[in-house]
PDB file of C-alpha atoms and ligand atoms in Angstrom:
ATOM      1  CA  UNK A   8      53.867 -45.284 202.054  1.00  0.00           C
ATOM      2  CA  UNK A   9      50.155 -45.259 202.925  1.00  0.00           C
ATOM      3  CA  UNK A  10      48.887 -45.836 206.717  1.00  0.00           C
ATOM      4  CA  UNK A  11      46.836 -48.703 206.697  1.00  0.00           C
ATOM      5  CA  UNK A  12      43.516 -48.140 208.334  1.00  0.00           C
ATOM      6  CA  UNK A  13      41.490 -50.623 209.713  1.00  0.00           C
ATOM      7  CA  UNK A  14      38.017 -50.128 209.200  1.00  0.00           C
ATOM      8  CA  UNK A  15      38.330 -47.016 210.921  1.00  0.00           C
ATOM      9  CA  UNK A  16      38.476 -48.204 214.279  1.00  0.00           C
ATOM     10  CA  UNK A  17      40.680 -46.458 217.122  1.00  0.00           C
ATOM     11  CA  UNK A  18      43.435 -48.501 217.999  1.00  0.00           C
ATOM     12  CA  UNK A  19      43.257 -50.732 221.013  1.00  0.00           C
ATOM     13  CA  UNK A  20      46.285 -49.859 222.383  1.00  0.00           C
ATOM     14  CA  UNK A  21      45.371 -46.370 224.339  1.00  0.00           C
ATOM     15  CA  UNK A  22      46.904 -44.134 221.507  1.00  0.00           C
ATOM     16  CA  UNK A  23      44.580 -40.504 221.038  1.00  0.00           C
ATOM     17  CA  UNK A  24      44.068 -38.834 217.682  1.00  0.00           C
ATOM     18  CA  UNK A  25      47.982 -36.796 218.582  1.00  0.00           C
ATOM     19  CA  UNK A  26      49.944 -39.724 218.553  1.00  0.00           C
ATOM     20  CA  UNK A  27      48.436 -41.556 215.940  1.00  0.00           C
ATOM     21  CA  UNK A  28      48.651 -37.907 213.851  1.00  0.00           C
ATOM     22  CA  UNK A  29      52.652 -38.564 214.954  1.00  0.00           C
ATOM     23  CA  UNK A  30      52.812 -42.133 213.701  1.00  0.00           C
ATOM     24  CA  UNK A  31      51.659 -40.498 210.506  1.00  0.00           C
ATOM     25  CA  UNK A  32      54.348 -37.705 210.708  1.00  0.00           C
ATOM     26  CA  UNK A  33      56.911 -40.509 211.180  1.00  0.00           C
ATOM     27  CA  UNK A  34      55.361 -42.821 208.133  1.00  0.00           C
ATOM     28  CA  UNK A  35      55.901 -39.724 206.003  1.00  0.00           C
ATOM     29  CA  UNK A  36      59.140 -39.063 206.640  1.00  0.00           C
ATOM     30  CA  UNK A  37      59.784 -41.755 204.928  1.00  0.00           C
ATOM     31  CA  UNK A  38      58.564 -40.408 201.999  1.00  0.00           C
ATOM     32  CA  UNK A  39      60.244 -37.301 202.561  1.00  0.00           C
ATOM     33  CA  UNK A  40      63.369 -35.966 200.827  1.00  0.00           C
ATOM     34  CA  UNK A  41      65.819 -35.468 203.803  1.00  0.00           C
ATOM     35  CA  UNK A  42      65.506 -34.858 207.544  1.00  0.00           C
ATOM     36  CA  UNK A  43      64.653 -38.198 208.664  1.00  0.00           C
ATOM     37  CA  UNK A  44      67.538 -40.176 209.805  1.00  0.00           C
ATOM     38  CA  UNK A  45      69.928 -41.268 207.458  1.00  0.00           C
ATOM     39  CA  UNK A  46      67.361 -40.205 204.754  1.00  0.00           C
ATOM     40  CA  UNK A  47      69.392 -37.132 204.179  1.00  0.00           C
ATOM     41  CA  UNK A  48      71.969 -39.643 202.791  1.00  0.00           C
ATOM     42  CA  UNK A  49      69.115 -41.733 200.154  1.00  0.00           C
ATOM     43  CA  UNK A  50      68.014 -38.381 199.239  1.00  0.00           C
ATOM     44  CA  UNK A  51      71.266 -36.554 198.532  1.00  0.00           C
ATOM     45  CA  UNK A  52      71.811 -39.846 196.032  1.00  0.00           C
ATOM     46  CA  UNK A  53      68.811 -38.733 194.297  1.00  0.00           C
ATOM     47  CA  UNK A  54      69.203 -34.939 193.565  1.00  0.00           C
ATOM     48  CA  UNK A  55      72.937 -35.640 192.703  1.00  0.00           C
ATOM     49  CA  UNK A  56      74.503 -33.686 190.362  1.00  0.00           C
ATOM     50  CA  UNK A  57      71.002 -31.274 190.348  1.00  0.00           C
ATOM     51  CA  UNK A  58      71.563 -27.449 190.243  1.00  0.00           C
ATOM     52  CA  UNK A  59      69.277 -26.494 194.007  1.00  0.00           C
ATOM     53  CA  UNK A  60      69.964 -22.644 193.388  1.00  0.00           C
ATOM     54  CA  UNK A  61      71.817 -19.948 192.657  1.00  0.00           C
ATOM     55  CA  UNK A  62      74.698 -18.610 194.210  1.00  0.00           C
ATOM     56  CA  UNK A  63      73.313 -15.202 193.350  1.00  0.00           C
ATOM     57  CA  UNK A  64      69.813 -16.039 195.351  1.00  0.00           C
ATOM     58  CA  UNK A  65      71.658 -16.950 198.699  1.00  0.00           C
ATOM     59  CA  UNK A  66      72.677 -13.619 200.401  1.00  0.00           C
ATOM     60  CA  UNK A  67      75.719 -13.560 202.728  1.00  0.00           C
ATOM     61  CA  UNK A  68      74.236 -14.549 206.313  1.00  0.00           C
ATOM     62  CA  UNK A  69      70.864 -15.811 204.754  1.00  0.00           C
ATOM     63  CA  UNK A  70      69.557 -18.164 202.618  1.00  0.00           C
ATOM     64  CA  UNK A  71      67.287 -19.802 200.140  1.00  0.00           C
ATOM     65  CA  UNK A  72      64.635 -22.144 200.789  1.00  0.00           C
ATOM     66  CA  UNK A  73      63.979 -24.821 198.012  1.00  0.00           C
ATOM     67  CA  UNK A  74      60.488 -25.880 199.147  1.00  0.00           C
ATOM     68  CA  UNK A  75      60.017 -28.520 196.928  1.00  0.00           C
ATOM     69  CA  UNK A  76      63.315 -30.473 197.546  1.00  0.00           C
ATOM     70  CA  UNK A  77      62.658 -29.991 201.399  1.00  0.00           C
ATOM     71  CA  UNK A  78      66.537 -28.086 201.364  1.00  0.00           C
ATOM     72  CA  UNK A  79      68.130 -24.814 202.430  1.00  0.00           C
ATOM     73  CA  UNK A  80      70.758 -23.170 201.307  1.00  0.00           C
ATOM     74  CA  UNK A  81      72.795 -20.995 203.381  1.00  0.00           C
ATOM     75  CA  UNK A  82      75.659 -18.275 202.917  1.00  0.00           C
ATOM     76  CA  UNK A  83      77.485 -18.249 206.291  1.00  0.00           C
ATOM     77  CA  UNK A  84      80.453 -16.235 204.810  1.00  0.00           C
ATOM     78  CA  UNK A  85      81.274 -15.303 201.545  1.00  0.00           C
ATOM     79  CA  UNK A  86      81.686 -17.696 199.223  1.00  0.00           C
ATOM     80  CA  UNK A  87      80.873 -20.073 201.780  1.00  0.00           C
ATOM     81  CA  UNK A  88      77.298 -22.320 200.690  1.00  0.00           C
ATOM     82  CA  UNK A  89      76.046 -24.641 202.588  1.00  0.00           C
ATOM     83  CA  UNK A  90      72.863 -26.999 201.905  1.00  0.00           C
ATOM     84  CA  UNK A  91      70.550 -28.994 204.931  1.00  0.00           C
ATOM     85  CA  UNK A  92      67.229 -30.129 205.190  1.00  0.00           C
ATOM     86  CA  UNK A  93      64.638 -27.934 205.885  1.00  0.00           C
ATOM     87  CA  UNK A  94      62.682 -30.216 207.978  1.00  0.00           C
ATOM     88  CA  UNK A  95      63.116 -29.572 211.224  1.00  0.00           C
ATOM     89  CA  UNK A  96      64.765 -32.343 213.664  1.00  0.00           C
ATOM     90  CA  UNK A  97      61.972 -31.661 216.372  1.00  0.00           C
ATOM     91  CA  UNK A  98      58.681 -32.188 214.650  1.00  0.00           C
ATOM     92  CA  UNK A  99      59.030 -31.670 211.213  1.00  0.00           C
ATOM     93  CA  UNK A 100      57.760 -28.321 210.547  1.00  0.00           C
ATOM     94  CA  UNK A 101      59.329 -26.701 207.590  1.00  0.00           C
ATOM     95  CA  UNK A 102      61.892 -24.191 208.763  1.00  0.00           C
ATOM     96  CA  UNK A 103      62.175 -20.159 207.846  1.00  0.00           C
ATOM     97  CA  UNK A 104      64.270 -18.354 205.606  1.00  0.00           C
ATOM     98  CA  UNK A 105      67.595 -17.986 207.297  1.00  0.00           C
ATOM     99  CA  UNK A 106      68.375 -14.644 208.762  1.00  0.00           C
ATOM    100  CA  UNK A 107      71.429 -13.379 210.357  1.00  0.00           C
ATOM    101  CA  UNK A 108      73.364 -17.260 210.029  1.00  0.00           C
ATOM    102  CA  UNK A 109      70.254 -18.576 212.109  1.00  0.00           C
ATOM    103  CA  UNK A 110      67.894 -20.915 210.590  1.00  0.00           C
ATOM    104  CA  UNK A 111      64.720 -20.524 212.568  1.00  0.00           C
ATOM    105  CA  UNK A 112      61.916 -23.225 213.056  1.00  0.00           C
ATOM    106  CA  UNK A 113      58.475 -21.171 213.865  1.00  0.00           C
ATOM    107  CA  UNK A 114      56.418 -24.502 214.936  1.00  0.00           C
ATOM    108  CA  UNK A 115      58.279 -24.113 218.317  1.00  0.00           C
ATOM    109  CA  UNK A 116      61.392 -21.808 217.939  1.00  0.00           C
ATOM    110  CA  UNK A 117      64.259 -24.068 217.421  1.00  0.00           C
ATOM    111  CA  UNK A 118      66.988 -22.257 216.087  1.00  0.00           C
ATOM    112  CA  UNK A 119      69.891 -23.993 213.886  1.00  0.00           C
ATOM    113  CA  UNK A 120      73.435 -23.049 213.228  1.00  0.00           C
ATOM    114  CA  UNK A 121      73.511 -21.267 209.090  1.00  0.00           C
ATOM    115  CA  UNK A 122      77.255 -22.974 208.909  1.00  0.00           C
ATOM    116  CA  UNK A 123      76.616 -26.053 210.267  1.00  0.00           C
ATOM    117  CA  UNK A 124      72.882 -27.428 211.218  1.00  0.00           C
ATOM    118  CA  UNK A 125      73.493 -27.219 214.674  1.00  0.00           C
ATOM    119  CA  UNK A 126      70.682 -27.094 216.725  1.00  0.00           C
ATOM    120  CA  UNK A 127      71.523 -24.332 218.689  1.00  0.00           C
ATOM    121  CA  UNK A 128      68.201 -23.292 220.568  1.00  0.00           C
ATOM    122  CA  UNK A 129      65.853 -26.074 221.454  1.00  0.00           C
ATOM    123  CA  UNK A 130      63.217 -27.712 221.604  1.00  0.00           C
ATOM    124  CA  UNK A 131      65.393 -29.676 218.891  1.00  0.00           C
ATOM    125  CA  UNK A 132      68.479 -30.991 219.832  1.00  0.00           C
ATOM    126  CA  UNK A 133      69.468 -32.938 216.453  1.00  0.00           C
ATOM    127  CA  UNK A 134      71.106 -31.296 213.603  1.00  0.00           C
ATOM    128  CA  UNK A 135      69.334 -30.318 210.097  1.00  0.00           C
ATOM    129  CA  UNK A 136      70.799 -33.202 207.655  1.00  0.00           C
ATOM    130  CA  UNK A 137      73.302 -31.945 205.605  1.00  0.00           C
ATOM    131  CA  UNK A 138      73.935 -32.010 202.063  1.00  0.00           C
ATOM    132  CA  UNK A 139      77.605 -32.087 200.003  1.00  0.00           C
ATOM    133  CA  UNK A 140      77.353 -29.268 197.566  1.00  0.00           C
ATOM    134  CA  UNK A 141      79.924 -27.244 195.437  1.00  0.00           C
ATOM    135  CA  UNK A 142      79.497 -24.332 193.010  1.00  0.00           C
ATOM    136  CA  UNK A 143      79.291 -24.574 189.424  1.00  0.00           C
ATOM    137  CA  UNK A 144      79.832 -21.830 187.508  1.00  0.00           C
ATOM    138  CA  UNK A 145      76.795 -19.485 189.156  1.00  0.00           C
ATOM    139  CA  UNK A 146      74.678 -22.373 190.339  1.00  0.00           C
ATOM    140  CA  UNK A 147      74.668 -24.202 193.579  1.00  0.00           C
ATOM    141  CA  UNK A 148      75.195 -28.798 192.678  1.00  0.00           C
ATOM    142  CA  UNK A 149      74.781 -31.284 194.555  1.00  0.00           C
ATOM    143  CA  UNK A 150      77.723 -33.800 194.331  1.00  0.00           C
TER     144      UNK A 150
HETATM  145  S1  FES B 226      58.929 -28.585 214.701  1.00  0.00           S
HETATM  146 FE1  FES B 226      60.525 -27.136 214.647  1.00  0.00          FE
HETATM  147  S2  FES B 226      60.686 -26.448 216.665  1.00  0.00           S
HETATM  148 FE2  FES B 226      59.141 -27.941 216.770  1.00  0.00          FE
END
């Protein structure tokens, strides 16, 4: 989706350079993968049935990030994967690696639950979308 412009002018309507920036964040979240709203639904129709990792990349109490589906994979216990956006709920920063079943967001140091997406350390107080996955074999599917 592009942001229309027109002619370059400032909007009339009070907004600064931050919240028109924000508009922008918002307008691409559209195009995003997951994390924004029910996108996490659209999007988990279009990786469907996609291998996102390997079970053998996703430690026990960490996780993989799969930067260029915008996903995480987590290990809370063993045998136990679990898949979420890795956009965060507050602004949309991308979040860390997850360490010690805690998926940390840097922009502002949100924390979110490894099991379950939680938000459980603001400023973010929505969950991470989450994804259905199962294991195939030694690879980590959508379904
Ligand atoms: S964008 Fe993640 S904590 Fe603000």
């Amino acid at each position: 989706m592009a942001v229309k412009e027109r002619g370059g002018a400032m909007p009339e309507n009070g907004l600064g350079r931050r919240e028109i920036l924000g508009v922008a964040g918002v307008a691409a979240c559209g195009l995003a993968l997951a994390g924004c709203g029910t996108g996490g639904a659209k999007a988990q129709q279009s990786i469907k049935g996609k291998v996102i990792a390997k079970t053998a990349d996703v430690p026990v109490g960490g996780g993989k990030l799969i930067e260029d589906l915008q996903l995480v994979v987590t290990q809370p216990a063993e045998g136990v994967y679990k898949a979420f956006s890795s956009v965060c709920t507050h602004k949309g920063c991308a979040v860390s690696t997850p360490k010690e079943n805690i998926i940390k967001c840097a922009c502002h140091g949100s924390e979110f639950a490894a099991d379950s997406g939680k938000a459980t350390k603001g400023p973010a107080t929505a969950p991470l979308a989450s994804f259905q996955i199962k294991v195939e074999g030694d690879g980590i599917v959508v379904v």
